[in-house]
């Protein structure tokens, strides 16, 4: 299983290196995930241990939102001051996403 955790982190690192090295406007982890997906498509299947490791990571995904929540609470004054533009951006982007998806 350590091998598969290392593979996931290795693809994330590769994505970071590519996006920074080529100055791509894509986050490194997203590029790494796309590369991992491409590798799995070429392979034709998902190794059982990789499926287990990724399932475990996904089951604990909510823990990754704790730092974001702390950041929101840390900057609550800024959010309160700019509440109207933030609300308009959130509602507008949500409406646009629903319209495009429909």
JSON list of C-alpha atoms in Angstrom, two decimals:
[
{"chain": "A", "resi": 1, "resn": "UNK", "atom": "CA", "xyz": [0.00, 0.00, 0.00]},
{"chain": "A", "resi": 2, "resn": "UNK", "atom": "CA", "xyz": [2.92, 2.35, 0.64]},
{"chain": "A", "resi": 3, "resn": "UNK", "atom": "CA", "xyz": [3.81, 1.97, -3.03]},
{"chain": "A", "resi": 4, "resn": "UNK", "atom": "CA", "xyz": [0.36, 3.18, -4.08]},
{"chain": "A", "resi": 5, "resn": "UNK", "atom": "CA", "xyz": [0.35, 6.13, -1.67]},
{"chain": "A", "resi": 6, "resn": "UNK", "atom": "CA", "xyz": [3.76, 7.03, -3.08]},
{"chain": "A", "resi": 7, "resn": "UNK", "atom": "CA", "xyz": [2.37, 6.74, -6.61]},
{"chain": "A", "resi": 8, "resn": "UNK", "atom": "CA", "xyz": [-0.50, 9.12, -5.82]},
{"chain": "A", "resi": 9, "resn": "UNK", "atom": "CA", "xyz": [1.87, 11.64, -4.24]},
{"chain": "A", "resi": 10, "resn": "UNK", "atom": "CA", "xyz": [4.34, 11.15, -7.08]},
{"chain": "A", "resi": 11, "resn": "UNK", "atom": "CA", "xyz": [1.71, 12.03, -9.67]},
{"chain": "A", "resi": 12, "resn": "UNK", "atom": "CA", "xyz": [0.80, 15.10, -7.63]},
{"chain": "A", "resi": 13, "resn": "UNK", "atom": "CA", "xyz": [4.47, 16.12, -7.55]},
{"chain": "A", "resi": 14, "resn": "UNK", "atom": "CA", "xyz": [4.79, 15.49, -11.29]},
{"chain": "A", "resi": 15, "resn": "UNK", "atom": "CA", "xyz": [1.74, 17.68, -11.88]},
{"chain": "A", "resi": 16, "resn": "UNK", "atom": "CA", "xyz": [3.25, 20.46, -9.75]},
{"chain": "A", "resi": 17, "resn": "UNK", "atom": "CA", "xyz": [6.55, 20.27, -11.61]},
{"chain": "A", "resi": 18, "resn": "UNK", "atom": "CA", "xyz": [4.84, 20.35, -15.01]},
{"chain": "A", "resi": 19, "resn": "UNK", "atom": "CA", "xyz": [2.50, 23.23, -14.23]},
{"chain": "A", "resi": 20, "resn": "UNK", "atom": "CA", "xyz": [5.24, 25.35, -12.69]},
{"chain": "A", "resi": 21, "resn": "UNK", "atom": "CA", "xyz": [7.86, 24.42, -15.27]},
{"chain": "A", "resi": 22, "resn": "UNK", "atom": "CA", "xyz": [5.56, 25.05, -18.24]},
{"chain": "A", "resi": 23, "resn": "UNK", "atom": "CA", "xyz": [3.70, 27.95, -16.58]},
{"chain": "A", "resi": 24, "resn": "UNK", "atom": "CA", "xyz": [0.34, 26.24, -17.16]},
{"chain": "A", "resi": 25, "resn": "UNK", "atom": "CA", "xyz": [-2.78, 27.88, -15.71]},
{"chain": "A", "resi": 26, "resn": "UNK", "atom": "CA", "xyz": [-3.83, 24.62, -14.02]},
{"chain": "A", "resi": 27, "resn": "UNK", "atom": "CA", "xyz": [-3.24, 23.64, -10.38]},
{"chain": "A", "resi": 28, "resn": "UNK", "atom": "CA", "xyz": [-0.53, 21.03, -9.99]},
{"chain": "A", "resi": 29, "resn": "UNK", "atom": "CA", "xyz": [-2.71, 18.49, -8.15]},
{"chain": "A", "resi": 30, "resn": "UNK", "atom": "CA", "xyz": [-5.31, 18.69, -10.94]},
{"chain": "A", "resi": 31, "resn": "UNK", "atom": "CA", "xyz": [-2.62, 18.05, -13.55]},
{"chain": "A", "resi": 32, "resn": "UNK", "atom": "CA", "xyz": [-1.29, 15.16, -11.45]},
{"chain": "A", "resi": 33, "resn": "UNK", "atom": "CA", "xyz": [-4.78, 13.68, -11.18]},
{"chain": "A", "resi": 34, "resn": "UNK", "atom": "CA", "xyz": [-5.20, 13.94, -14.96]},
{"chain": "A", "resi": 35, "resn": "UNK", "atom": "CA", "xyz": [-1.85, 12.20, -15.47]},
{"chain": "A", "resi": 36, "resn": "UNK", "atom": "CA", "xyz": [-2.81, 9.45, -13.02]},
{"chain": "A", "resi": 37, "resn": "UNK", "atom": "CA", "xyz": [-6.12, 9.02, -14.84]},
{"chain": "A", "resi": 38, "resn": "UNK", "atom": "CA", "xyz": [-4.33, 8.80, -18.18]},
{"chain": "A", "resi": 39, "resn": "UNK", "atom": "CA", "xyz": [-1.95, 6.21, -16.77]},
{"chain": "A", "resi": 40, "resn": "UNK", "atom": "CA", "xyz": [-4.83, 4.11, -15.48]},
{"chain": "A", "resi": 41, "resn": "UNK", "atom": "CA", "xyz": [-6.64, 4.36, -18.83]},
{"chain": "A", "resi": 42, "resn": "UNK", "atom": "CA", "xyz": [-3.50, 3.17, -20.62]},
{"chain": "A", "resi": 43, "resn": "UNK", "atom": "CA", "xyz": [-3.11, 0.37, -18.08]},
{"chain": "A", "resi": 44, "resn": "UNK", "atom": "CA", "xyz": [-6.74, -0.62, -18.54]},
{"chain": "A", "resi": 45, "resn": "UNK", "atom": "CA", "xyz": [-7.57, -1.28, -14.89]},
{"chain": "A", "resi": 46, "resn": "UNK", "atom": "CA", "xyz": [-7.18, 0.04, -11.36]},
{"chain": "A", "resi": 47, "resn": "UNK", "atom": "CA", "xyz": [-4.91, -1.99, -9.05]},
{"chain": "A", "resi": 48, "resn": "UNK", "atom": "CA", "xyz": [-6.81, -3.30, -6.04]},
{"chain": "A", "resi": 49, "resn": "UNK", "atom": "CA", "xyz": [-4.42, -1.69, -3.54]},
{"chain": "A", "resi": 50, "resn": "UNK", "atom": "CA", "xyz": [-4.66, 1.68, -5.32]},
{"chain": "A", "resi": 51, "resn": "UNK", "atom": "CA", "xyz": [-8.44, 1.42, -5.12]},
{"chain": "A", "resi": 52, "resn": "UNK", "atom": "CA", "xyz": [-8.20, 0.69, -1.38]},
{"chain": "A", "resi": 53, "resn": "UNK", "atom": "CA", "xyz": [-5.82, 3.59, -0.71]},
{"chain": "A", "resi": 54, "resn": "UNK", "atom": "CA", "xyz": [-7.85, 6.07, -2.75]},
{"chain": "A", "resi": 55, "resn": "UNK", "atom": "CA", "xyz": [-11.07, 4.92, -1.10]},
{"chain": "A", "resi": 56, "resn": "UNK", "atom": "CA", "xyz": [-9.55, 5.49, 2.33]},
{"chain": "A", "resi": 57, "resn": "UNK", "atom": "CA", "xyz": [-8.38, 8.97, 1.32]},
{"chain": "A", "resi": 58, "resn": "UNK", "atom": "CA", "xyz": [-11.81, 9.83, -0.04]},
{"chain": "A", "resi": 59, "resn": "UNK", "atom": "CA", "xyz": [-13.54, 8.62, 3.11]},
{"chain": "A", "resi": 60, "resn": "UNK", "atom": "CA", "xyz": [-11.46, 11.12, 5.12]},
{"chain": "A", "resi": 61, "resn": "UNK", "atom": "CA", "xyz": [-11.72, 13.95, 2.60]},
{"chain": "A", "resi": 62, "resn": "UNK", "atom": "CA", "xyz": [-13.75, 16.11, 4.97]},
{"chain": "A", "resi": 63, "resn": "UNK", "atom": "CA", "xyz": [-10.66, 16.53, 7.19]},
{"chain": "A", "resi": 64, "resn": "UNK", "atom": "CA", "xyz": [-9.00, 18.45, 4.35]},
{"chain": "A", "resi": 65, "resn": "UNK", "atom": "CA", "xyz": [-11.63, 21.18, 4.65]},
{"chain": "A", "resi": 66, "resn": "UNK", "atom": "CA", "xyz": [-10.70, 22.01, 8.25]},
{"chain": "A", "resi": 67, "resn": "UNK", "atom": "CA", "xyz": [-7.84, 24.37, 7.26]},
{"chain": "A", "resi": 68, "resn": "UNK", "atom": "CA", "xyz": [-10.15, 26.17, 4.82]},
{"chain": "A", "resi": 69, "resn": "UNK", "atom": "CA", "xyz": [-12.74, 26.62, 7.57]},
{"chain": "A", "resi": 70, "resn": "UNK", "atom": "CA", "xyz": [-10.10, 27.98, 9.91]},
{"chain": "A", "resi": 71, "resn": "UNK", "atom": "CA", "xyz": [-9.00, 30.40, 7.19]},
{"chain": "A", "resi": 72, "resn": "UNK", "atom": "CA", "xyz": [-12.57, 31.62, 6.75]},
{"chain": "A", "resi": 73, "resn": "UNK", "atom": "CA", "xyz": [-12.92, 32.22, 10.47]},
{"chain": "A", "resi": 74, "resn": "UNK", "atom": "CA", "xyz": [-9.56, 33.99, 10.55]},
{"chain": "A", "resi": 75, "resn": "UNK", "atom": "CA", "xyz": [-10.67, 36.44, 7.84]},
{"chain": "A", "resi": 76, "resn": "UNK", "atom": "CA", "xyz": [-14.33, 36.80, 8.85]},
{"chain": "A", "resi": 77, "resn": "UNK", "atom": "CA", "xyz": [-13.99, 40.60, 9.04]},
{"chain": "A", "resi": 78, "resn": "UNK", "atom": "CA", "xyz": [-12.86, 40.77, 5.40]},
{"chain": "A", "resi": 79, "resn": "UNK", "atom": "CA", "xyz": [-15.68, 38.47, 4.35]},
{"chain": "A", "resi": 80, "resn": "UNK", "atom": "CA", "xyz": [-18.19, 40.59, 6.27]},
{"chain": "A", "resi": 81, "resn": "UNK", "atom": "CA", "xyz": [-16.91, 43.76, 4.66]},
{"chain": "A", "resi": 82, "resn": "UNK", "atom": "CA", "xyz": [-17.12, 42.30, 1.14]},
{"chain": "A", "resi": 83, "resn": "UNK", "atom": "CA", "xyz": [-20.21, 40.18, 1.69]},
{"chain": "A", "resi": 84, "resn": "UNK", "atom": "CA", "xyz": [-22.26, 41.62, -1.20]},
{"chain": "A", "resi": 85, "resn": "UNK", "atom": "CA", "xyz": [-19.65, 41.00, -3.94]},
{"chain": "A", "resi": 86, "resn": "UNK", "atom": "CA", "xyz": [-18.95, 37.53, -2.56]},
{"chain": "A", "resi": 87, "resn": "UNK", "atom": "CA", "xyz": [-22.66, 36.67, -2.46]},
{"chain": "A", "resi": 88, "resn": "UNK", "atom": "CA", "xyz": [-23.22, 37.98, -5.99]},
{"chain": "A", "resi": 89, "resn": "UNK", "atom": "CA", "xyz": [-20.24, 35.98, -7.27]},
{"chain": "A", "resi": 90, "resn": "UNK", "atom": "CA", "xyz": [-21.43, 32.79, -5.56]},
{"chain": "A", "resi": 91, "resn": "UNK", "atom": "CA", "xyz": [-25.04, 33.10, -6.70]},
{"chain": "A", "resi": 92, "resn": "UNK", "atom": "CA", "xyz": [-24.02, 34.17, -10.21]},
{"chain": "A", "resi": 93, "resn": "UNK", "atom": "CA", "xyz": [-21.52, 31.37, -10.70]},
{"chain": "A", "resi": 94, "resn": "UNK", "atom": "CA", "xyz": [-23.96, 28.81, -9.33]},
{"chain": "A", "resi": 95, "resn": "UNK", "atom": "CA", "xyz": [-26.72, 30.03, -11.66]},
{"chain": "A", "resi": 96, "resn": "UNK", "atom": "CA", "xyz": [-24.33, 30.00, -14.61]},
{"chain": "A", "resi": 97, "resn": "UNK", "atom": "CA", "xyz": [-23.19, 26.46, -13.77]},
{"chain": "A", "resi": 98, "resn": "UNK", "atom": "CA", "xyz": [-26.77, 25.23, -13.54]},
{"chain": "A", "resi": 99, "resn": "UNK", "atom": "CA", "xyz": [-27.66, 26.92, -16.83]},
{"chain": "A", "resi": 100, "resn": "UNK", "atom": "CA", "xyz": [-24.66, 25.49, -18.67]},
{"chain": "A", "resi": 101, "resn": "UNK", "atom": "CA", "xyz": [-25.19, 22.03, -17.20]},
{"chain": "A", "resi": 102, "resn": "UNK", "atom": "CA", "xyz": [-28.88, 22.02, -18.06]}
]
